[in-house]
Amino acid sequence: MFVQQLINGIILGSTYALIALGYTMVYGIIELINFAHGEIYMFGAFTGMILMTRFNLPFPAALLLAMVTAALMGVTVEYVAYRPLRRSPRLAALISAIGASIFLQNLALLLWGSRPQNFPSPFKIKVYQSSFFSISQLEIIILVISFLLMVGLSFFIKNTRTGKAMRATAQDRDTASLMGININRIITITFAIGSALGAAAGVLVGIYFRTVNPMMGVMPGLKGFVAAVLGGIGSIPGAMLGGLLLGIAEVAGVAYISSQYRDAIAFAILIIVLLFKPSGLVGLPDQEKV
Amino acid sequence: MNVYYLQLLILIGINIIMASSLNLVIGYTGQLSLGHAAFMSLGAYTSALATLRLGLPFGAALLIGAVVAALFGIVIGLPTLQLKGDYLAIATLGFGEIVRIVFLNLDITGGAVGLRGIPKETDFLWVICLVLITGFALNRIIHSRVGRALLAIREDETAAESMGINSTYYKTLCFGVGAFFAGIGGGLFAHWFRYIHPNTFGFLNSIEYLCMVVLGGLGNMWGAVIGAGLLTIIPELLRQIADLRLLIYGIVLIIMMRVRPQGILGQSQGKSTHTLSRYYKQILGKIKNR
């Protein structure tokens, strides 16, 4: 029972982690809560669904194309709604982000209606049983894909030139630009990668729960942010850890406390973490400059 | 008077109370709260239960609702107001969601069915009187010693503290006062529509009040009034194109932040570095133009 809950938690948590990465990368570089991120996740799920049902693409191709589409979308949102406000008060950018989120949500409602739509299942339902737990082939695939994406991202950030430039920009934007880093290019890349990961999470959740709808991004969007704060916002390993912990806590809460308070658990954890360690589990304390 | 216009006027009145009380918290004290609708729901449910179950007169029920909201404001504010900026925003957002989920699951509030059969007590006279009282009270607070302390905290909390202002005390006080008037708004709302549901007071509603304040102009009494009026009337005007309503709402927010980030009546944030940084930008512009 316990092992089974743990596995379910890790599966849910790995999708939260993918969403959280998008938040944390963007926040790390431009200090903005990208409220439209949940909607990018939703659009990713819809794109994947449409590619698989109407264009009969195989799952890997649909996943990849959904990620590319979402990346373009994230970059567009940044260009239209955030870039012109980079020197404005923080609150203005936040409202603009909220505006973008409301716009995208209603665009989806207009395009696809409010009715939930079925997500095709690309895999045969094959379940592996052991004495402690059972796991389906689908669940294994979700875990493998999300872990591959996370490992890939870590490698990219640590070992490539662009990754290094991203870290430098997150540390100090002005100094990085003096060192010859094209800040706008880095921000674009950050949004592209974050959005692609969000879309991947959307498609994975789609094949897992077999349904998509225009409002599906709201709660996971908020929880992805909770996961990012839990791990320490701005920290990439933190987002992964925060996502997994949040998923496990949520599943455990449903199993041992009450399923009605499922969504409240995430926010209760958030408030507790904020009160006792606002910098998150692996984040560095944020010193206030006088 | 036509019932439709009467309802519109009452809604504008309630929104003015909500927006101006939020303006005290965000505009004058600089504390970004994303949970204002939660205080409204506390006032709405408490006062509705007071008239419905206890048979109290409307005025007393409104007052009890407001006091309960204020108490929650203080209890929530005391720990969370230690947080700054985005962290406070997220903590209040989390609190708002917890309140909503708790109301969705309690028996006494009618749970997910909502609370119906609330007596219709709110009328135009009640609303206009309470709008005036709210406006007068907030105006007196802002132009008092307390108000100056709040402004000092907004401008620079560290400097305010070093001047002997107990920032925790004043921030909590302002949060309590804001919640008190939000509770009144909730009571009026419940006794006009006669039916309340936890999702009427969700995260998006808090965002709506935030938008009213920012659109009208942060830290301006009349700004909140204008913002509340506009954002109540504009969606009504767009009713013919119901599907596009929120789509346009989102676009308006983005354009508004681009064109006039300080809102219709707001002054640009008067930080001490402001003129200096503008001067610096002018010089930079001149160098670039060469």
Coordinates of C-alpha atoms in Angstrom, one line a residue:
Chain A
M1 CA 0.0 0.0 0.0
F2 CA 2.6 2.5 1.1
V3 CA 5.0 1.7 -1.8
Q4 CA 2.0 1.9 -4.2
Q5 CA 1.2 5.4 -2.9
L6 CA 4.8 6.4 -3.2
I7 CA 4.9 5.4 -6.8
N8 CA 1.6 7.2 -7.6
G9 CA 3.0 10.2 -5.9
I10 CA 6.2 10.2 -7.9
I11 CA 4.2 9.9 -11.2
L12 CA 2.0 12.9 -10.3
G13 CA 5.0 14.7 -8.8
S14 CA 7.1 14.3 -11.9
T15 CA 4.5 16.2 -13.9
Y16 CA 4.5 18.9 -11.3
A17 CA 8.2 19.0 -11.5
L18 CA 8.2 19.6 -15.2
I19 CA 5.7 22.5 -14.8
A20 CA 7.7 23.9 -11.8
L21 CA 10.9 24.0 -14.0
G22 CA 9.2 26.5 -16.3
Y23 CA 8.3 28.7 -13.4
T24 CA 11.6 28.5 -11.7
M25 CA 13.7 29.2 -14.8
V26 CA 11.6 32.2 -15.8
Y27 CA 11.6 33.5 -12.2
G28 CA 15.3 33.0 -11.9
I29 CA 16.0 35.2 -14.9
I30 CA 13.3 38.0 -14.9
E31 CA 11.8 37.6 -11.4
L32 CA 8.3 37.3 -12.8
I33 CA 5.6 34.8 -11.9
N34 CA 4.6 33.6 -15.3
F35 CA 0.9 33.2 -14.7
A36 CA 0.3 32.1 -18.3
H37 CA 2.4 29.0 -17.7
G38 CA -0.6 26.8 -16.7
E39 CA -2.2 27.8 -20.0
I40 CA 0.8 26.9 -22.0
Y41 CA 0.6 23.4 -20.3
M42 CA -3.0 23.2 -21.3
F43 CA -2.3 24.2 -24.9
G44 CA 0.5 21.6 -25.0
A45 CA -2.0 18.9 -23.9
F46 CA -4.5 20.0 -26.5
T47 CA -1.9 20.2 -29.3
G48 CA -0.8 16.7 -28.5
M49 CA -4.4 15.4 -28.4
I50 CA -5.2 17.0 -31.8
L51 CA -2.0 15.8 -33.4
M52 CA -2.8 12.3 -32.3
T53 CA -6.5 12.2 -33.1
R54 CA -6.8 14.3 -36.3
F55 CA -3.4 13.8 -37.8
N56 CA -2.9 10.3 -36.5
L57 CA 0.7 11.1 -35.6
P58 CA 2.5 8.5 -33.4
F59 CA 2.9 9.5 -29.7
P60 CA 6.6 10.5 -29.8
A61 CA 6.1 12.8 -32.8
A62 CA 3.0 14.3 -31.2
L63 CA 4.8 14.9 -28.0
L64 CA 7.8 16.5 -29.7
L65 CA 5.6 18.7 -31.9
A66 CA 3.4 19.8 -29.0
M67 CA 6.6 20.8 -27.2
V68 CA 7.8 22.8 -30.2
T69 CA 4.4 24.5 -30.6
A70 CA 4.3 25.4 -26.9
A71 CA 7.8 26.8 -27.0
L72 CA 6.8 29.1 -29.9
M73 CA 3.8 30.1 -27.9
G74 CA 5.7 30.8 -24.7
V75 CA 8.2 32.9 -26.7
T76 CA 5.3 34.9 -28.3
V77 CA 3.7 35.5 -24.9
E78 CA 7.0 36.8 -23.5
Y79 CA 7.5 39.0 -26.6
V80 CA 4.0 40.5 -26.5
A81 CA 3.1 40.7 -22.8
Y82 CA 6.4 40.7 -20.8
R83 CA 9.2 42.2 -22.9
P84 CA 7.6 45.7 -23.2
L85 CA 7.2 45.8 -19.5
R86 CA 10.7 44.8 -18.4
R87 CA 11.5 48.2 -17.0
S88 CA 8.0 48.8 -15.6
P89 CA 7.0 48.2 -12.0
R90 CA 6.8 44.5 -11.0
L91 CA 3.1 44.7 -10.4
A92 CA 2.4 45.9 -14.0
A93 CA 4.2 42.9 -15.4
L94 CA 2.3 40.6 -13.0
I95 CA -1.0 42.0 -14.2
S96 CA 0.1 41.6 -17.8
A97 CA 0.9 38.0 -17.1
I98 CA -2.6 37.5 -15.6
G99 CA -4.0 39.2 -18.7
A100 CA -2.1 36.8 -20.9
S101 CA -3.4 33.9 -18.9
I102 CA -7.0 35.0 -19.1
F103 CA -6.6 35.6 -22.8
L104 CA -5.1 32.1 -23.5
Q105 CA -7.7 30.3 -21.4
N106 CA -10.6 32.0 -23.3
L107 CA -8.9 31.4 -26.6
A108 CA -8.9 27.7 -25.8
L109 CA -12.6 27.9 -24.7
L110 CA -13.4 29.6 -28.0
L111 CA -11.4 27.1 -30.1
W112 CA -12.4 23.9 -28.4
G113 CA -15.4 24.6 -26.2
S114 CA -15.7 23.9 -22.5
R115 CA -16.5 20.2 -22.8
P116 CA -13.7 17.9 -21.8
Q117 CA -12.3 15.9 -24.7
N118 CA -10.9 12.4 -24.8
F119 CA -7.2 11.9 -25.1
P120 CA -6.4 8.8 -27.1
S121 CA -4.3 6.1 -25.4
P122 CA -1.2 5.4 -27.4
F123 CA -0.3 2.3 -25.4
K124 CA -1.8 -1.0 -24.6
I125 CA -2.8 -1.3 -21.0
K126 CA -0.3 -3.7 -19.6
V127 CA 0.2 -3.8 -15.9
Y128 CA 3.2 -5.2 -14.1
Q129 CA 2.4 -6.7 -10.8
S130 CA 4.6 -7.4 -7.8
S131 CA 3.8 -8.3 -4.3
F132 CA 4.1 -4.7 -3.1
F133 CA 2.7 -2.7 -6.0
S134 CA 1.6 -2.7 -9.5
I135 CA 2.7 -0.3 -12.2
S136 CA 1.3 0.0 -15.8
Q137 CA 3.4 0.3 -18.9
L138 CA 1.9 3.8 -19.4
E139 CA 3.1 4.9 -15.9
I140 CA 6.6 3.6 -16.6
I141 CA 6.7 5.6 -19.9
I142 CA 5.5 8.8 -18.2
L143 CA 8.2 8.4 -15.5
V144 CA 10.9 7.6 -18.1
I145 CA 10.0 10.6 -20.3
S146 CA 9.9 13.1 -17.5
F147 CA 13.1 11.9 -16.0
L148 CA 14.8 12.0 -19.3
L149 CA 13.7 15.6 -19.8
M150 CA 14.9 16.6 -16.4
V151 CA 18.3 14.9 -16.9
G152 CA 18.5 16.5 -20.3
L153 CA 17.8 19.9 -18.9
S154 CA 20.3 19.6 -16.1
F155 CA 22.9 18.5 -18.6
F156 CA 22.1 21.5 -20.9
I157 CA 22.2 24.0 -18.0
K158 CA 25.5 22.6 -16.6
N159 CA 27.5 21.8 -19.7
T160 CA 26.6 23.9 -22.6
R161 CA 27.6 27.5 -23.5
T162 CA 24.0 28.6 -23.6
G163 CA 23.3 26.9 -20.2
K164 CA 26.2 28.8 -18.7
A165 CA 24.9 32.0 -20.1
M166 CA 21.5 31.3 -18.6
R167 CA 23.1 30.7 -15.2
A168 CA 25.1 33.9 -15.5
T169 CA 22.0 35.9 -16.5
A170 CA 20.1 34.5 -13.5
Q171 CA 22.9 35.5 -11.2
D172 CA 23.2 39.1 -12.4
R173 CA 21.5 40.3 -15.5
D174 CA 23.5 43.5 -15.9
T175 CA 26.9 42.0 -15.4
A176 CA 26.0 39.2 -17.7
S177 CA 25.1 41.6 -20.4
L178 CA 28.4 43.5 -19.9
M179 CA 30.2 40.1 -20.4
G180 CA 28.7 40.0 -23.9
I181 CA 25.7 37.8 -23.3
N182 CA 22.6 38.7 -25.3
I183 CA 20.0 38.9 -22.5
N184 CA 17.0 39.0 -24.9
R185 CA 18.2 35.8 -26.5
I186 CA 18.7 34.1 -23.2
I187 CA 15.2 35.1 -22.0
T188 CA 13.7 33.8 -25.3
I189 CA 15.5 30.5 -24.9
T190 CA 14.4 30.3 -21.2
F191 CA 10.8 30.8 -22.2
A192 CA 11.1 28.3 -25.0
I193 CA 12.6 25.6 -22.8
G194 CA 10.2 26.2 -19.9
S195 CA 7.2 26.2 -22.1
A196 CA 8.3 23.0 -23.9
L197 CA 8.7 21.2 -20.6
G198 CA 5.2 22.5 -19.5
A199 CA 3.7 21.2 -22.7
A200 CA 5.4 17.8 -22.2
A201 CA 3.8 17.7 -18.7
G202 CA 0.5 18.5 -20.3
V203 CA 0.7 15.7 -22.9
L204 CA 1.9 13.2 -20.2
V205 CA -1.0 14.2 -17.9
G206 CA -3.3 13.9 -21.0
I207 CA -2.3 10.3 -21.7
Y208 CA -2.5 9.5 -18.0
F209 CA -5.9 10.8 -17.2
R210 CA -7.2 10.4 -20.9
T211 CA -9.0 13.8 -20.9
V212 CA -8.2 17.4 -21.6
N213 CA -10.2 20.6 -21.1
P214 CA -9.5 24.4 -21.4
M215 CA -9.5 24.9 -17.6
M216 CA -7.1 22.0 -16.9
G217 CA -4.1 24.4 -16.6
V218 CA -5.4 26.4 -13.6
M219 CA -4.7 24.1 -10.7
P220 CA -1.6 22.3 -12.1
G221 CA -0.3 25.8 -12.9
L222 CA -0.7 27.0 -9.3
K223 CA 0.7 23.7 -8.0
G224 CA 3.6 23.9 -10.3
F225 CA 4.4 27.3 -8.8
V226 CA 3.9 25.9 -5.3
A227 CA 6.4 23.1 -6.2
A228 CA 8.9 25.7 -7.4
V229 CA 8.6 27.7 -4.2
L230 CA 8.8 24.6 -2.1
G231 CA 12.1 23.6 -3.7
G232 CA 13.4 27.2 -3.7
I233 CA 12.4 29.4 -6.5
G234 CA 15.2 30.0 -9.1
S235 CA 16.7 26.6 -8.3
I236 CA 16.4 23.9 -11.0
P237 CA 17.2 20.9 -8.7
G238 CA 14.8 22.5 -6.2
A239 CA 12.0 22.6 -8.7
M240 CA 12.4 18.9 -9.4
L241 CA 12.6 18.0 -5.7
G242 CA 9.7 20.3 -4.9
G243 CA 7.5 18.8 -7.6
L244 CA 8.2 15.2 -6.5
L245 CA 7.6 16.0 -2.8
L246 CA 4.4 17.9 -3.6
G247 CA 3.1 14.9 -5.7
I248 CA 3.9 12.5 -2.9
A249 CA 2.4 14.7 -0.3
E250 CA -0.8 15.1 -2.3
V251 CA -1.2 11.4 -2.9
A252 CA -0.4 10.6 0.7
G253 CA -2.9 13.3 1.9
V254 CA -5.6 11.8 -0.3
A255 CA -4.9 8.3 0.9
Y256 CA -4.5 9.0 4.6
I257 CA -6.4 12.2 5.3
S258 CA -9.2 13.1 2.9
S259 CA -9.7 13.3 -0.9
Q260 CA -11.9 16.4 -0.6
Y261 CA -9.0 18.5 0.7
R262 CA -6.7 17.4 -2.1
D263 CA -6.0 20.8 -3.5
A264 CA -5.9 22.4 0.0
I265 CA -2.9 20.2 0.9
A266 CA -0.7 21.8 -1.6
F267 CA -1.5 25.3 -0.4
A268 CA -1.2 24.4 3.2
I269 CA 2.3 23.0 2.5
L270 CA 3.1 26.2 0.6
I271 CA 2.1 28.5 3.5
I272 CA 4.1 26.4 6.0
V273 CA 7.2 26.4 3.8
L274 CA 6.9 30.1 3.2
L275 CA 6.6 30.8 6.9
F276 CA 9.5 28.7 8.1
K277 CA 11.9 28.7 5.1
P278 CA 10.8 31.2 2.5
S279 CA 13.9 30.5 0.4
G280 CA 12.7 26.9 -0.1
L281 CA 14.3 23.6 0.6
V282 CA 17.5 24.1 -1.5
G283 CA 17.3 27.8 -2.2
L284 CA 19.8 30.3 -0.8
P285 CA 18.4 32.8 1.7
D286 CA 17.5 36.0 0.0
Q287 CA 19.3 38.9 1.7
E288 CA 17.6 42.2 1.6
K289 CA 19.7 45.0 0.3
V290 CA 19.4 48.3 2.1
Chain B
M1 CA -35.7 52.1 -11.7
N2 CA -35.1 49.3 -14.1
V3 CA -34.1 46.2 -12.2
Y4 CA -31.1 45.6 -14.6
Y5 CA -29.6 49.1 -13.9
L6 CA -30.4 48.8 -10.2
Q7 CA -28.4 45.5 -10.1
L8 CA -25.6 47.1 -12.1
L9 CA -25.4 50.0 -9.7
I10 CA -25.4 47.7 -6.6
L11 CA -22.7 45.6 -8.2
I12 CA -20.6 48.7 -8.9
G13 CA -21.1 49.8 -5.2
I14 CA -20.0 46.4 -3.9
N15 CA -17.0 46.4 -6.2
I16 CA -16.1 49.9 -5.1
I17 CA -16.0 48.7 -1.5
M18 CA -13.9 45.7 -2.5
A19 CA -11.5 47.7 -4.7
S20 CA -10.9 50.6 -2.3
S21 CA -10.3 48.3 0.7
L22 CA -7.8 46.3 -1.4
N23 CA -6.3 49.6 -2.5
L24 CA -5.5 50.3 1.2
V25 CA -3.5 47.1 1.3
I26 CA -1.8 47.2 -2.1
G27 CA -1.9 50.8 -3.1
Y28 CA -1.1 52.5 0.1
T29 CA 0.9 49.9 2.1
G30 CA 2.4 48.1 -0.9
Q31 CA 1.5 44.6 0.3
L32 CA 0.5 42.5 -2.7
S33 CA -2.5 40.4 -1.6
L34 CA -4.1 37.9 -3.9
G35 CA -6.6 36.6 -1.4
H36 CA -9.1 39.5 -1.1
A37 CA -12.0 37.5 -2.4
A38 CA -11.4 35.0 0.5
F39 CA -12.2 37.8 3.0
M40 CA -15.2 38.7 1.0
S41 CA -16.4 35.0 1.2
L42 CA -15.8 35.0 5.0
G43 CA -18.0 38.0 5.3
A44 CA -20.6 36.7 2.9
Y45 CA -20.9 33.3 4.6
T46 CA -20.9 34.6 8.1
S47 CA -23.5 37.3 7.6
A48 CA -25.7 35.0 5.5
L49 CA -25.6 32.3 8.2
A50 CA -26.3 35.0 10.8
T51 CA -29.5 36.1 9.1
L52 CA -30.5 32.7 7.8
R53 CA -29.9 30.5 10.8
L54 CA -29.8 32.9 13.8
G55 CA -32.4 35.4 12.4
L56 CA -30.3 38.4 13.2
P57 CA -31.1 41.8 11.7
F58 CA -29.2 42.6 8.6
G59 CA -27.1 45.4 10.1
A60 CA -25.9 43.2 12.9
A61 CA -25.2 40.3 10.5
L62 CA -23.1 42.6 8.2
L63 CA -21.1 43.8 11.2
I64 CA -20.5 40.2 12.4
G65 CA -19.4 39.1 8.9
A66 CA -17.0 42.0 8.7
V67 CA -15.6 41.4 12.2
V68 CA -15.0 37.7 11.4
A69 CA -13.3 38.6 8.1
A70 CA -11.2 41.2 10.0
L71 CA -10.2 38.6 12.6
F72 CA -9.1 36.2 9.9
G73 CA -7.3 39.1 8.2
I74 CA -5.3 39.7 11.4
V75 CA -4.7 36.0 12.1
I76 CA -3.5 35.4 8.5
G77 CA -1.8 38.7 8.2
L78 CA 0.4 38.4 11.3
P79 CA 2.5 35.5 10.0
T80 CA 2.3 36.0 6.3
L81 CA 3.0 39.7 6.2
Q82 CA 6.6 38.9 7.3
L83 CA 7.0 37.8 3.7
K84 CA 7.7 40.2 1.0
G85 CA 6.5 40.9 -2.6
D86 CA 5.8 37.8 -4.6
Y87 CA 6.1 35.5 -1.6
L88 CA 3.3 37.4 0.2
A89 CA 1.2 37.3 -3.0
I90 CA 1.6 33.5 -3.3
A91 CA 0.9 33.0 0.4
T92 CA -2.3 35.0 0.3
L93 CA -3.3 33.2 -2.9
G94 CA -2.8 29.9 -1.1
F95 CA -4.8 31.1 1.9
G96 CA -7.7 32.1 -0.5
E97 CA -7.7 28.8 -2.1
I98 CA -7.8 27.0 1.3
V99 CA -10.7 29.1 2.4
R100 CA -12.6 28.2 -0.9
I101 CA -11.9 24.5 -0.5
V102 CA -12.9 24.5 3.1
F103 CA -16.2 26.2 2.3
L104 CA -16.7 23.7 -0.5
N105 CA -16.5 20.8 2.0
L106 CA -18.2 22.2 5.1
D107 CA -21.8 21.1 5.8
I108 CA -22.9 24.4 7.4
T109 CA -22.0 26.3 4.2
G110 CA -23.9 24.0 2.0
G111 CA -20.7 22.6 0.5
A112 CA -20.5 22.4 -3.2
V113 CA -24.3 23.0 -3.5
G114 CA -23.8 26.5 -2.2
L115 CA -25.9 28.4 0.3
R116 CA -29.3 29.4 -1.0
G117 CA -32.4 31.1 0.4
I118 CA -30.6 34.0 1.9
P119 CA -33.1 36.8 2.7
K120 CA -32.9 39.7 0.3
E121 CA -31.9 42.6 2.5
T122 CA -29.5 44.6 0.4
D123 CA -31.0 47.6 -1.3
F124 CA -29.7 50.7 -3.0
L125 CA -29.8 52.7 0.2
W126 CA -27.7 50.2 2.2
V127 CA -25.1 50.0 -0.6
I128 CA -24.8 53.8 -1.1
C129 CA -24.5 54.4 2.6
L130 CA -21.9 51.7 3.1
V131 CA -19.9 52.9 0.0
L132 CA -19.8 56.4 1.6
I133 CA -18.9 55.0 5.0
T134 CA -16.1 52.9 3.5
G135 CA -14.8 55.8 1.5
F136 CA -14.9 58.2 4.5
A137 CA -13.3 55.7 6.9
L138 CA -10.5 54.8 4.4
N139 CA -9.9 58.5 3.7
R140 CA -9.6 59.3 7.4
I141 CA -7.2 56.4 7.9
I142 CA -5.0 57.4 5.0
H143 CA -4.8 61.0 6.2
S144 CA -3.9 60.1 9.7
R145 CA -0.7 59.1 11.5
V146 CA -1.5 55.5 10.6
G147 CA -1.9 56.4 7.0
R148 CA 1.5 58.1 6.9
A149 CA 3.0 55.1 8.6
L150 CA 1.5 52.8 5.9
L151 CA 2.9 55.1 3.1
A152 CA 6.3 55.0 4.8
I153 CA 6.2 51.2 4.8
R154 CA 5.3 51.2 1.1
E155 CA 8.1 53.5 0.2
D156 CA 10.8 51.7 2.2
E157 CA 10.1 49.3 4.9
T158 CA 13.6 49.2 6.3
A159 CA 13.8 53.0 6.5
A160 CA 10.3 53.2 8.1
E161 CA 11.4 50.7 10.8
S162 CA 14.5 52.6 11.5
M163 CA 12.2 55.7 12.0
G164 CA 10.5 53.8 14.8
I165 CA 7.5 52.5 12.9
N166 CA 6.4 49.1 14.0
S167 CA 5.9 47.7 10.5
T168 CA 4.4 44.4 11.6
Y169 CA 1.8 46.2 13.7
Y170 CA 0.8 48.6 10.9
K171 CA 0.8 46.0 8.2
T172 CA -1.4 43.7 10.2
L173 CA -3.7 46.6 11.1
C174 CA -4.1 47.5 7.5
F175 CA -4.7 43.9 6.5
G176 CA -7.4 43.7 9.2
V177 CA -9.1 46.9 8.0
G178 CA -9.0 45.8 4.4
A179 CA -10.5 42.4 5.3
F180 CA -13.2 44.2 7.4
F181 CA -14.5 46.1 4.5
A182 CA -14.1 43.1 2.2
G183 CA -16.4 41.3 4.7
I184 CA -19.0 44.1 4.4
G185 CA -18.8 43.8 0.6
G186 CA -19.4 40.0 0.9
G187 CA -22.4 40.5 3.2
L188 CA -24.0 43.0 0.8
F189 CA -23.3 40.6 -2.1
A190 CA -24.8 37.6 -0.3
H191 CA -28.0 39.5 0.7
W192 CA -28.5 40.8 -2.8
F193 CA -28.0 37.7 -4.9
R194 CA -29.5 35.5 -2.2
Y195 CA -27.2 32.6 -3.3
I196 CA -23.5 32.2 -2.7
H197 CA -21.1 29.5 -3.8
P198 CA -17.5 29.1 -2.8
N199 CA -16.4 29.4 -6.4
T200 CA -17.9 32.9 -6.5
F201 CA -15.0 33.9 -4.4
G202 CA -12.1 32.2 -6.1
F203 CA -8.6 33.2 -7.1
L204 CA -9.9 34.8 -10.3
N205 CA -12.2 37.1 -8.3
S206 CA -9.3 38.2 -6.2
I207 CA -7.5 38.9 -9.4
E208 CA -10.4 40.9 -10.7
Y209 CA -10.3 43.2 -7.7
L210 CA -6.6 43.6 -8.1
C211 CA -7.2 44.6 -11.7
M212 CA -9.7 47.2 -10.6
V213 CA -7.2 48.8 -8.3
V214 CA -4.3 48.7 -10.7
L215 CA -6.4 49.9 -13.6
G216 CA -7.8 52.8 -11.6
G217 CA -4.4 53.7 -10.2
L218 CA -2.6 52.3 -7.2
G219 CA -2.7 54.5 -4.1
N220 CA -5.5 56.7 -5.3
M221 CA -9.0 56.7 -3.7
W222 CA -10.8 57.8 -6.8
G223 CA -8.7 55.4 -8.9
A224 CA -10.3 52.4 -7.1
V225 CA -13.7 53.9 -7.7
I226 CA -13.1 54.4 -11.4
G227 CA -11.4 51.0 -11.8
A228 CA -14.4 49.3 -10.0
G229 CA -16.9 51.2 -12.2
L230 CA -15.1 50.5 -15.5
L231 CA -14.4 46.8 -14.9
T232 CA -18.1 46.3 -13.8
I233 CA -19.5 48.2 -16.8
I234 CA -17.1 47.0 -19.6
P235 CA -18.0 43.3 -19.2
E236 CA -21.7 44.3 -19.3
L237 CA -21.2 46.2 -22.5
L238 CA -19.5 43.2 -24.0
R239 CA -22.4 41.0 -23.1
Q240 CA -23.6 40.7 -26.7
I241 CA -20.3 39.1 -27.6
A242 CA -20.3 36.8 -24.6
D243 CA -17.8 34.4 -26.0
L244 CA -15.2 37.0 -26.6
R245 CA -15.8 38.9 -23.4
L246 CA -13.0 37.5 -21.3
L247 CA -10.7 37.3 -24.3
I248 CA -11.0 41.0 -24.7
Y249 CA -10.6 41.5 -20.9
G250 CA -7.3 39.8 -21.1
I251 CA -6.1 41.9 -24.0
V252 CA -7.3 45.1 -22.3
L253 CA -5.2 44.2 -19.2
I254 CA -2.1 43.6 -21.3
I255 CA -2.5 46.8 -23.4
M256 CA -3.3 48.9 -20.3
M257 CA -0.1 47.8 -18.6
R258 CA 1.9 48.6 -21.7
V259 CA 0.4 52.0 -22.2
R260 CA -0.2 53.2 -18.7
P261 CA 1.3 50.8 -16.1
Q262 CA 0.5 53.2 -13.2
G263 CA -3.3 53.1 -14.0
I264 CA -5.7 55.8 -15.0
L265 CA -5.3 58.1 -12.0
G266 CA -2.1 56.8 -10.5
Q267 CA 1.1 58.8 -10.3
S268 CA 4.2 57.0 -11.3
Q269 CA 5.7 55.4 -8.2
G270 CA 7.5 58.1 -6.5
K271 CA 10.6 56.4 -5.4
S272 CA 13.6 58.6 -4.5
T273 CA 15.7 57.1 -7.3
H274 CA 13.0 57.7 -9.9
T275 CA 14.1 61.1 -11.3
L276 CA 17.7 60.0 -11.1
S277 CA 17.0 56.9 -13.1
R278 CA 15.0 58.8 -15.7
Y279 CA 17.9 61.2 -16.1
Y280 CA 20.3 58.3 -16.4
K281 CA 18.0 56.8 -19.1
Q282 CA 17.9 60.1 -21.0
I283 CA 21.7 60.1 -21.1
L284 CA 21.8 56.5 -22.2
G285 CA 19.2 57.4 -25.0
K286 CA 21.4 60.2 -26.2
I287 CA 24.5 58.1 -26.3
K288 CA 22.6 55.4 -28.2
N289 CA 21.3 57.9 -30.7
R290 CA 24.7 59.1 -31.7

